[in-house]
Amino acid sequence: GDYETKKRLRATHEGQQRAAGTLSAHRQLYERPFPLYKQPVEVGCFSLDSRRVFCNDPRQLRYYVQPAQSPGFDLRDGYTSRFVKRDDSVKEKLDHVLRWILANRDKIQTRVQTSSSSALGVDFVTWRGHLTKVLTTPYETHEGWMLAASRFRGSIYISEVETEAARVNRETRSERQEEMMYWGYKFEQYLCADDVDGTPDPGGVVNTNEAFCTVVQTRLADHTLLFSGEVDCRVKDPDAPPAPGCYVELKTSAEICTPKQRSNFHRYKLLKWWAQSFLPGVPQIVAGFRDHDGIVVGVETIPTSKISHLIKNEYNCWKPTVCMNFCNDFLSFVKSVVTEDNPRVVYLFTWDPHRDVSFTVHRDSQYTFLPEWYIRDTSS
Ligand code: A3P
Ligand code: MG
Ligand code: MG
């Protein structure tokens, strides 16, 4: 029966981990009780300005302005005339997060009774987006990933490396794809004001260099985490819960007209939306549903905590517990592999759909990502 199958798979899984130094991503292996995930605490924030320069303040934080239920926003407006696109061939790695750490070391909360021997007092430093990819791995069938990890002063830093397939995708996007990538940012502009007493300005320029990022600390089972993630906006109410509880994630998706479309939305879109917002503790997602021509025909607020209930009617659907248990085991695997404390040594973890996670080791290579300015400063 089911139990026997699981037992066999688990034995194989553990055998593989010992023998070959790999980690299975089979979803059945991760159907265990939900692991401890501490409520994320915001320890700081930063902004990236219109020229993508790091600013140690919340100047890019915007305020949510609720739209009509069927607002008719035109997401194509301004694409050719009022759009400044970030150069996504520039690989920023962890640099912005590291700049935040250098400027705010005193704000990082070390456990009172610290078992951690690291200088920062956290086990892992990374971007939220990298963790989102780890969470969704057991259900991903198309896109693999590469994550570089280095141990430095006891903490493990994890930074993404673009796969060959992702690079080809990025360099060969169709004109339609390029334009549709703009739609999500245009939607943000229709819903966000720059000031707490302001209103959105759809006539302005959409500049995707600009970002507001939260920095949170949390713990997944035995792993203490410090990560940063971009936040779209916050509610205006000054009495709202403190960050990240006041943050709102904005999303767009194709309008849902058939049961099949609804099912796909639940199975694929909501998995990614849940993982992205659950990790930093963002409680609300505002979804804009648009037609083929980029007109927003419906807007709905989806509480992040209700997503797991929304999907329960789907047959054989994704489960939050599988995502979190896989992430927990992946971080344990990384800890067991990334043993040499040396910022010039990179352990490169690779995963492709239908394969196990594997790794290679690189010394003084193209993969080294902790910059000299960070190593120098934190050494003193
Ligand atoms: P949508 O998610 O509404 O499509 P985010 O939602 O994470 O704040 O990102 C804002 C927008 O950036 C997205 O809006 C989308 O337009 C664009 N975007 C982000 N990641 C992308 C990706 N991997 N591929 C294409 N577009 C992306
Ligand atoms: Mg965003
Ligand atoms: Mg968004």
CSV table of C-alpha atoms and ligand atoms in Angstrom, one decimal:
chain,number,residue,atom,x,y,z
A,1,GLY,CA,0.0,0.0,0.0
A,2,ASP,CA,0.8,3.7,0.3
A,3,TYR,CA,2.8,3.3,3.4
A,4,GLU,CA,5.1,0.6,2.0
A,5,THR,CA,5.8,2.7,-1.1
A,6,LYS,CA,6.7,5.7,1.0
A,7,LYS,CA,9.0,3.6,3.2
A,8,ARG,CA,10.8,2.2,0.1
A,9,LEU,CA,11.2,5.7,-1.4
A,10,ARG,CA,12.6,7.1,1.8
A,11,ALA,CA,15.1,4.4,2.1
A,12,THR,CA,16.3,5.0,-1.5
A,13,HIS,CA,16.4,8.7,-0.8
A,14,GLU,CA,18.6,8.4,2.3
A,15,GLY,CA,20.8,5.8,0.5
A,16,GLN,CA,21.3,8.2,-2.4
A,17,GLN,CA,22.2,11.1,0.0
A,18,ARG,CA,24.9,9.1,1.6
A,19,ALA,CA,26.2,7.2,-1.4
A,20,ALA,CA,26.2,9.8,-4.2
A,21,GLY,CA,25.8,13.1,-2.3
A,22,THR,CA,22.6,14.0,-4.0
A,23,LEU,CA,19.1,15.0,-2.8
A,24,SER,CA,15.9,13.7,-4.3
A,25,ALA,CA,13.1,16.1,-5.1
A,26,HIS,CA,10.3,13.5,-5.3
A,27,ARG,CA,7.3,15.1,-3.7
A,28,GLN,CA,6.2,11.8,-2.0
A,29,LEU,CA,9.3,12.0,0.2
A,30,TYR,CA,8.3,15.3,1.7
A,31,GLU,CA,4.7,14.5,2.8
A,32,ARG,CA,5.4,14.9,6.6
A,33,PRO,CA,4.0,17.3,9.2
A,34,PHE,CA,4.5,20.9,8.5
A,35,PRO,CA,8.0,22.0,9.8
A,36,LEU,CA,8.4,24.9,12.2
A,37,TYR,CA,8.5,28.1,10.3
A,38,LYS,CA,8.8,31.1,12.6
A,39,GLN,CA,6.8,34.2,11.8
A,40,PRO,CA,9.3,36.3,9.7
A,41,VAL,CA,10.4,39.5,11.4
A,42,GLU,CA,11.4,42.6,9.4
A,43,VAL,CA,14.9,43.7,10.6
A,44,GLY,CA,15.3,46.4,7.9
A,45,CYS,CA,14.7,47.5,4.4
A,46,PHE,CA,16.4,49.2,1.5
A,47,SER,CA,15.6,50.8,-1.9
A,48,LEU,CA,17.0,50.7,-5.4
A,49,ASP,CA,16.6,54.0,-7.1
A,50,SER,CA,15.8,54.8,-10.8
A,51,ARG,CA,19.4,54.0,-11.7
A,52,ARG,CA,19.5,50.8,-9.6
A,53,VAL,CA,21.7,52.4,-6.9
A,54,PHE,CA,21.4,51.0,-3.4
A,55,CYS,CA,19.8,53.4,-0.9
A,56,ASN,CA,19.7,52.4,2.8
A,57,ASP,CA,16.2,53.7,3.3
A,58,PRO,CA,12.5,53.1,2.3
A,59,ARG,CA,12.3,55.8,-0.3
A,60,GLN,CA,10.8,53.5,-2.9
A,61,LEU,CA,8.1,52.1,-0.6
A,62,ARG,CA,4.7,52.7,-2.2
A,63,TYR,CA,1.1,52.8,-0.9
A,64,TYR,CA,-1.8,50.6,-2.0
A,65,VAL,CA,-4.9,52.3,-3.4
A,66,GLN,CA,-7.8,49.9,-3.9
A,67,PRO,CA,-9.2,50.0,-7.4
A,68,ALA,CA,-12.7,49.3,-8.7
A,69,GLN,CA,-13.7,45.6,-9.0
A,70,SER,CA,-13.5,45.8,-12.8
A,71,PRO,CA,-11.3,48.8,-13.4
A,72,GLY,CA,-10.6,48.3,-17.1
A,73,PHE,CA,-6.9,49.4,-16.7
A,74,ASP,CA,-5.0,49.2,-20.0
A,75,LEU,CA,-1.7,47.4,-19.2
A,76,ARG,CA,-0.3,48.1,-22.7
A,77,ASP,CA,-0.4,51.9,-22.1
A,78,GLY,CA,3.1,53.5,-22.1
A,79,TYR,CA,5.0,50.4,-23.2
A,80,THR,CA,6.7,52.2,-26.1
A,81,SER,CA,6.8,55.7,-24.7
A,82,ARG,CA,7.0,55.7,-20.8
A,83,PHE,CA,9.0,52.6,-19.9
A,84,VAL,CA,12.6,52.4,-18.6
A,85,LYS,CA,13.6,48.7,-18.5
A,86,ARG,CA,16.2,47.3,-16.0
A,87,ASP,CA,19.1,45.7,-17.8
A,88,ASP,CA,18.6,42.1,-16.8
A,89,SER,CA,21.9,41.0,-18.3
A,90,VAL,CA,23.6,42.6,-15.3
A,91,LYS,CA,24.0,40.0,-12.6
A,92,GLU,CA,23.8,41.7,-9.2
A,93,LYS,CA,24.2,38.4,-7.3
A,94,LEU,CA,23.8,39.1,-3.5
A,95,ASP,CA,25.5,42.6,-3.7
A,96,HIS,CA,22.5,44.7,-2.5
A,97,VAL,CA,21.8,42.3,0.4
A,98,LEU,CA,25.5,42.4,1.4
A,99,ARG,CA,25.4,46.2,1.3
A,100,TRP,CA,22.5,46.2,3.6
A,101,ILE,CA,24.3,43.9,6.0
A,102,LEU,CA,27.4,46.0,6.1
A,103,ALA,CA,25.4,49.1,6.9
A,104,ASN,CA,23.1,47.4,9.4
A,105,ARG,CA,25.0,44.7,11.2
A,106,ASP,CA,23.7,46.0,14.5
A,107,LYS,CA,20.1,45.3,13.5
A,108,ILE,CA,20.6,41.6,12.9
A,109,GLN,CA,19.1,39.6,15.8
A,110,THR,CA,21.3,36.9,17.2
A,111,ARG,CA,19.7,34.3,19.4
A,112,VAL,CA,20.3,34.9,23.1
A,113,GLN,CA,21.6,31.4,23.6
A,114,THR,CA,23.4,31.1,20.3
A,115,SER,CA,24.6,27.7,19.2
A,116,SER,CA,25.6,29.3,15.9
A,117,SER,CA,29.4,29.9,15.6
A,118,SER,CA,28.9,32.4,12.8
A,119,ALA,CA,29.9,36.1,13.0
A,120,LEU,CA,26.4,37.3,11.8
A,121,GLY,CA,24.5,34.8,13.9
A,122,VAL,CA,22.5,33.4,11.0
A,123,ASP,CA,22.9,30.1,9.1
A,124,PHE,CA,21.9,31.3,5.6
A,125,VAL,CA,21.9,34.7,3.8
A,126,THR,CA,20.0,34.8,0.4
A,127,TRP,CA,17.3,36.4,-1.7
A,128,ARG,CA,13.6,35.4,-1.1
A,129,GLY,CA,13.4,34.6,-4.8
A,130,HIS,CA,16.0,31.9,-4.6
A,131,LEU,CA,14.1,30.3,-1.7
A,132,THR,CA,10.9,30.5,-3.7
A,133,LYS,CA,12.6,28.4,-6.4
A,134,VAL,CA,13.6,25.8,-3.8
A,135,LEU,CA,10.1,25.7,-2.3
A,136,THR,CA,8.4,25.0,-5.7
A,137,THR,CA,11.1,22.4,-6.8
A,138,PRO,CA,9.0,19.2,-6.0
A,139,TYR,CA,6.3,20.5,-8.4
A,140,GLU,CA,8.4,22.1,-11.1
A,141,THR,CA,8.5,20.2,-14.4
A,142,HIS,CA,10.1,22.8,-16.8
A,143,GLU,CA,12.7,25.0,-15.3
A,144,GLY,CA,15.8,23.8,-13.5
A,145,TRP,CA,18.1,26.0,-11.3
A,146,MET,CA,21.7,26.5,-10.2
A,147,LEU,CA,22.4,27.9,-6.7
A,148,ALA,CA,25.9,28.8,-5.7
A,149,ALA,CA,26.8,28.6,-2.0
A,150,SER,CA,29.8,29.8,0.0
A,151,ARG,CA,30.5,29.5,3.7
A,152,PHE,CA,32.1,32.7,5.2
A,153,ARG,CA,32.6,33.3,8.9
A,154,GLY,CA,30.1,30.5,9.7
A,155,SER,CA,27.2,31.7,7.5
A,156,ILE,CA,26.3,30.2,4.2
A,157,TYR,CA,25.5,32.6,1.4
A,158,ILE,CA,23.3,31.4,-1.4
A,159,SER,CA,23.3,33.2,-4.8
A,160,GLU,CA,21.6,32.1,-8.1
A,161,VAL,CA,23.6,31.3,-11.2
A,162,GLU,CA,21.6,31.7,-14.5
A,163,THR,CA,21.2,28.4,-16.3
A,164,GLU,CA,22.1,28.1,-20.0
A,165,ALA,CA,18.4,27.5,-20.7
A,166,ALA,CA,17.4,30.6,-18.8
A,167,ARG,CA,20.0,32.7,-20.6
A,168,VAL,CA,18.8,31.4,-24.0
A,169,ASN,CA,15.2,32.2,-22.9
A,170,ARG,CA,16.2,35.7,-21.8
A,171,GLU,CA,18.1,36.4,-25.1
A,172,THR,CA,15.4,35.1,-27.4
A,173,ARG,CA,12.2,36.5,-25.9
A,174,SER,CA,9.5,37.4,-28.5
A,175,GLU,CA,8.2,40.9,-28.8
A,176,ARG,CA,4.9,39.7,-27.3
A,177,GLN,CA,6.7,38.2,-24.3
A,178,GLU,CA,8.8,41.4,-23.8
A,179,GLU,CA,5.6,43.4,-23.7
A,180,MET,CA,3.8,41.1,-21.4
A,181,MET,CA,6.6,41.3,-18.9
A,182,TYR,CA,5.8,45.1,-18.7
A,183,TRP,CA,2.1,44.4,-17.9
A,184,GLY,CA,2.8,43.3,-14.3
A,185,TYR,CA,4.7,46.6,-13.6
A,186,LYS,CA,2.1,48.7,-15.3
A,187,PHE,CA,-0.5,47.1,-13.0
A,188,GLU,CA,1.5,48.1,-10.0
A,189,GLN,CA,1.5,51.7,-11.3
A,190,TYR,CA,-2.3,51.8,-11.5
A,191,LEU,CA,-2.6,50.6,-7.8
A,192,CYS,CA,0.3,52.4,-6.1
A,193,ALA,CA,0.8,56.0,-4.8
A,194,ASP,CA,4.3,57.3,-3.9
A,195,ASP,CA,3.0,59.0,-0.8
A,196,VAL,CA,0.6,58.0,2.0
A,197,ASP,CA,-1.8,60.8,1.1
A,198,GLY,CA,-1.3,60.4,-2.7
A,199,THR,CA,-3.0,58.7,-5.6
A,200,PRO,CA,-1.6,56.6,-8.4
A,201,ASP,CA,-0.2,58.3,-11.5
A,202,PRO,CA,-0.8,56.1,-14.6
A,203,GLY,CA,0.6,58.9,-16.7
A,204,GLY,CA,4.1,58.5,-15.2
A,205,VAL,CA,7.1,56.5,-16.3
A,206,VAL,CA,7.4,52.8,-15.4
A,207,ASN,CA,11.0,52.2,-14.4
A,208,THR,CA,11.8,48.7,-13.4
A,209,ASN,CA,15.1,49.6,-11.9
A,210,GLU,CA,13.2,51.0,-8.9
A,211,ALA,CA,12.5,48.6,-6.0
A,212,PHE,CA,11.7,48.5,-2.3
A,213,CYS,CA,13.1,45.5,-0.5
A,214,THR,CA,12.3,44.1,3.0
A,215,VAL,CA,15.0,42.2,5.0
A,216,VAL,CA,13.5,39.6,7.2
A,217,GLN,CA,14.9,37.1,9.7
A,218,THR,CA,13.1,33.8,10.4
A,219,ARG,CA,13.8,30.1,11.1
A,220,LEU,CA,12.9,27.0,9.3
A,221,ALA,CA,13.3,24.0,11.7
A,222,ASP,CA,17.1,24.1,12.5
A,223,HIS,CA,18.0,26.7,10.0
A,224,THR,CA,18.1,30.4,10.8
A,225,LEU,CA,17.6,32.6,7.7
A,226,LEU,CA,18.2,36.2,6.8
A,227,PHE,CA,16.8,37.1,3.4
A,228,SER,CA,15.6,40.0,1.4
A,229,GLY,CA,12.7,40.3,-1.0
A,230,GLU,CA,11.1,43.0,-3.2
A,231,VAL,CA,7.8,44.3,-1.8
A,232,ASP,CA,5.3,45.9,-4.1
A,233,CYS,CA,3.5,48.2,-1.6
A,234,ARG,CA,2.0,48.6,1.9
A,235,VAL,CA,-1.5,49.5,3.1
A,236,LYS,CA,-2.0,53.2,4.0
A,237,ASP,CA,-3.5,52.6,7.4
A,238,PRO,CA,-0.9,53.7,10.0
A,239,ASP,CA,-2.5,51.4,12.5
A,240,ALA,CA,-2.0,48.3,10.2
A,241,PRO,CA,0.2,45.6,11.7
A,242,PRO,CA,4.0,46.3,11.6
A,243,ALA,CA,5.9,45.1,8.5
A,244,PRO,CA,5.8,42.5,6.9
A,245,GLY,CA,2.1,42.3,8.1
A,246,CYS,CA,1.2,45.6,6.3
A,247,TYR,CA,2.7,44.6,2.9
A,248,VAL,CA,0.7,43.8,-0.2
A,249,GLU,CA,1.9,41.7,-3.2
A,250,LEU,CA,0.4,42.7,-6.6
A,251,LYS,CA,0.0,40.0,-9.3
A,252,THR,CA,-1.5,39.8,-12.7
A,253,SER,CA,-2.9,36.7,-14.4
A,254,ALA,CA,-4.9,35.8,-17.5
A,255,GLU,CA,-8.7,36.0,-16.9
A,256,ILE,CA,-10.3,32.7,-16.0
A,257,CYS,CA,-13.1,31.6,-18.3
A,258,THR,CA,-13.2,27.8,-18.1
A,259,PRO,CA,-12.9,25.1,-15.4
A,260,LYS,CA,-9.6,24.0,-17.0
A,261,GLN,CA,-8.2,27.6,-16.7
A,262,ARG,CA,-9.3,27.7,-13.1
A,263,SER,CA,-7.6,24.4,-12.4
A,264,ASN,CA,-4.4,25.5,-14.0
A,265,PHE,CA,-4.5,28.8,-12.0
A,266,HIS,CA,-4.8,26.8,-8.8
A,267,ARG,CA,-2.1,24.2,-9.7
A,268,TYR,CA,0.6,26.5,-11.2
A,269,LYS,CA,0.0,30.2,-10.5
A,270,LEU,CA,-1.1,29.9,-6.9
A,271,LEU,CA,1.8,27.7,-6.0
A,272,LYS,CA,4.3,30.4,-7.1
A,273,TRP,CA,2.2,33.2,-5.6
A,274,TRP,CA,1.9,31.3,-2.3
A,275,ALA,CA,5.6,30.5,-2.0
A,276,GLN,CA,6.7,34.1,-2.8
A,277,SER,CA,4.5,35.7,-0.2
A,278,PHE,CA,4.5,33.1,2.5
A,279,LEU,CA,8.3,33.2,2.8
A,280,PRO,CA,8.5,36.8,3.9
A,281,GLY,CA,5.1,36.8,5.7
A,282,VAL,CA,3.3,39.0,3.3
A,283,PRO,CA,-0.4,38.4,4.2
A,284,GLN,CA,-2.3,39.7,1.1
A,285,ILE,CA,-2.1,39.3,-2.6
A,286,VAL,CA,-4.1,41.6,-4.9
A,287,ALA,CA,-4.7,39.8,-8.2
A,288,GLY,CA,-5.5,41.6,-11.4
A,289,PHE,CA,-7.1,39.4,-14.1
A,290,ARG,CA,-6.5,40.7,-17.6
A,291,ASP,CA,-7.8,39.7,-21.0
A,292,HIS,CA,-5.7,38.9,-24.1
A,293,ASP,CA,-5.3,42.6,-24.9
A,294,GLY,CA,-4.0,43.6,-21.5
A,295,ILE,CA,-7.2,45.0,-20.1
A,296,VAL,CA,-7.8,44.3,-16.4
A,297,VAL,CA,-11.3,42.9,-16.2
A,298,GLY,CA,-11.3,41.8,-12.5
A,299,VAL,CA,-9.4,42.4,-9.3
A,300,GLU,CA,-9.5,40.1,-6.3
A,301,THR,CA,-7.8,40.1,-2.9
A,302,ILE,CA,-6.4,36.7,-1.9
A,303,PRO,CA,-5.2,36.3,1.6
A,304,THR,CA,-1.9,34.2,1.5
A,305,SER,CA,-3.2,32.1,4.4
A,306,LYS,CA,-6.3,31.1,2.4
A,307,ILE,CA,-4.5,29.7,-0.6
A,308,SER,CA,-4.0,26.3,0.8
A,309,HIS,CA,-7.8,26.0,1.3
A,310,LEU,CA,-8.5,27.4,-2.2
A,311,ILE,CA,-6.6,24.6,-3.8
A,312,LYS,CA,-8.0,21.7,-1.7
A,313,ASN,CA,-10.6,20.7,-4.4
A,314,GLU,CA,-8.0,20.1,-7.0
A,315,TYR,CA,-7.1,16.5,-7.5
A,316,ASN,CA,-3.5,15.6,-6.8
A,317,CYS,CA,-2.6,19.3,-6.1
A,318,TRP,CA,0.5,20.8,-4.6
A,319,LYS,CA,0.9,20.9,-0.8
A,320,PRO,CA,2.6,23.6,1.3
A,321,THR,CA,4.1,21.0,3.6
A,322,VAL,CA,5.9,19.3,0.8
A,323,CYS,CA,7.4,22.6,-0.3
A,324,MET,CA,8.6,23.5,3.3
A,325,ASN,CA,9.9,20.0,4.1
A,326,PHE,CA,11.9,19.9,0.8
A,327,CYS,CA,13.4,23.4,1.6
A,328,ASN,CA,14.3,22.2,5.1
A,329,ASP,CA,16.0,19.1,3.7
A,330,PHE,CA,17.7,21.1,1.0
A,331,LEU,CA,19.2,23.5,3.6
A,332,SER,CA,20.4,20.5,5.7
A,333,PHE,CA,21.9,19.0,2.6
A,334,VAL,CA,23.7,22.4,1.8
A,335,LYS,CA,25.0,22.6,5.4
A,336,SER,CA,26.4,19.1,5.2
A,337,VAL,CA,28.1,19.8,1.8
A,338,VAL,CA,29.3,23.4,2.3
A,339,THR,CA,32.0,22.7,4.9
A,340,GLU,CA,35.1,24.8,3.9
A,341,ASP,CA,34.8,28.3,5.3
A,342,ASN,CA,36.3,30.2,2.4
A,343,PRO,CA,34.6,32.9,0.3
A,344,ARG,CA,36.6,31.8,-2.7
A,345,VAL,CA,35.2,28.3,-2.7
A,346,VAL,CA,31.8,27.9,-4.3
A,347,TYR,CA,29.6,24.8,-4.0
A,348,LEU,CA,27.4,24.8,-7.1
A,349,PHE,CA,24.0,23.0,-6.5
A,350,THR,CA,22.2,22.0,-9.7
A,351,TRP,CA,18.7,20.7,-10.2
A,352,ASP,CA,17.0,19.8,-13.4
A,353,PRO,CA,13.4,18.5,-13.6
A,354,HIS,CA,13.1,14.8,-13.0
A,355,ARG,CA,16.6,14.7,-11.6
A,356,ASP,CA,18.1,14.8,-8.1
A,357,VAL,CA,19.9,17.9,-6.7
A,358,SER,CA,23.6,17.4,-7.2
A,359,PHE,CA,26.7,19.6,-6.6
A,360,THR,CA,30.2,20.5,-7.9
A,361,VAL,CA,33.0,22.4,-6.1
A,362,HIS,CA,34.8,25.4,-7.6
A,363,ARG,CA,37.9,27.2,-6.2
A,364,ASP,CA,38.7,30.7,-7.5
A,365,SER,CA,36.3,30.3,-10.4
A,366,GLN,CA,33.8,32.4,-12.4
A,367,TYR,CA,31.3,31.3,-9.7
A,368,THR,CA,32.9,33.1,-6.8
A,369,PHE,CA,30.3,35.7,-5.8
A,370,LEU,CA,31.2,37.2,-2.4
A,371,PRO,CA,32.9,40.5,-3.3
A,372,GLU,CA,36.2,41.7,-2.0
A,373,TRP,CA,34.6,44.8,-0.4
A,374,TYR,CA,32.3,42.5,1.7
A,375,ILE,CA,35.1,40.1,2.8
A,376,ARG,CA,37.4,42.9,3.6
A,377,ASP,CA,34.9,44.9,5.7
A,378,THR,CA,33.5,42.0,7.7
A,379,SER,CA,37.0,40.7,8.5
A,380,SER,CA,37.9,43.8,10.4
B,1,A3P,P1,3.2,39.7,-12.6
B,1,A3P,O1,3.7,38.7,-11.5
B,1,A3P,O2,1.9,40.3,-12.2
B,1,A3P,O3,3.2,39.0,-13.9
B,1,A3P,P2,6.4,40.6,-8.8
B,1,A3P,O4,5.0,40.1,-9.1
B,1,A3P,O5,7.3,39.5,-8.3
B,1,A3P,O6,6.3,41.8,-8.0
B,1,A3P,O7,7.0,41.0,-10.2
B,1,A3P,C1,6.5,42.1,-10.9
B,1,A3P,C2,6.4,41.9,-12.4
B,1,A3P,O8,7.7,41.6,-13.0
B,1,A3P,C3,5.6,40.6,-12.8
B,1,A3P,O9,4.3,40.9,-12.7
B,1,A3P,C4,6.1,40.5,-14.2
B,1,A3P,O10,5.5,41.4,-15.1
B,1,A3P,C5,7.5,40.8,-14.1
B,1,A3P,N1,8.3,39.6,-13.8
B,1,A3P,C6,8.8,39.2,-12.6
B,1,A3P,N2,9.4,38.0,-12.7
B,1,A3P,C7,9.3,37.6,-14.0
B,1,A3P,C8,9.8,36.5,-14.8
B,1,A3P,N3,10.5,35.5,-14.2
B,1,A3P,N4,9.4,36.4,-16.0
B,1,A3P,C9,8.7,37.4,-16.6
B,1,A3P,N5,8.3,38.5,-16.0
B,1,A3P,C10,8.6,38.6,-14.7
B,2,MG,MG,7.3,43.0,-7.0
B,3,MG,MG,4.1,41.7,-7.7
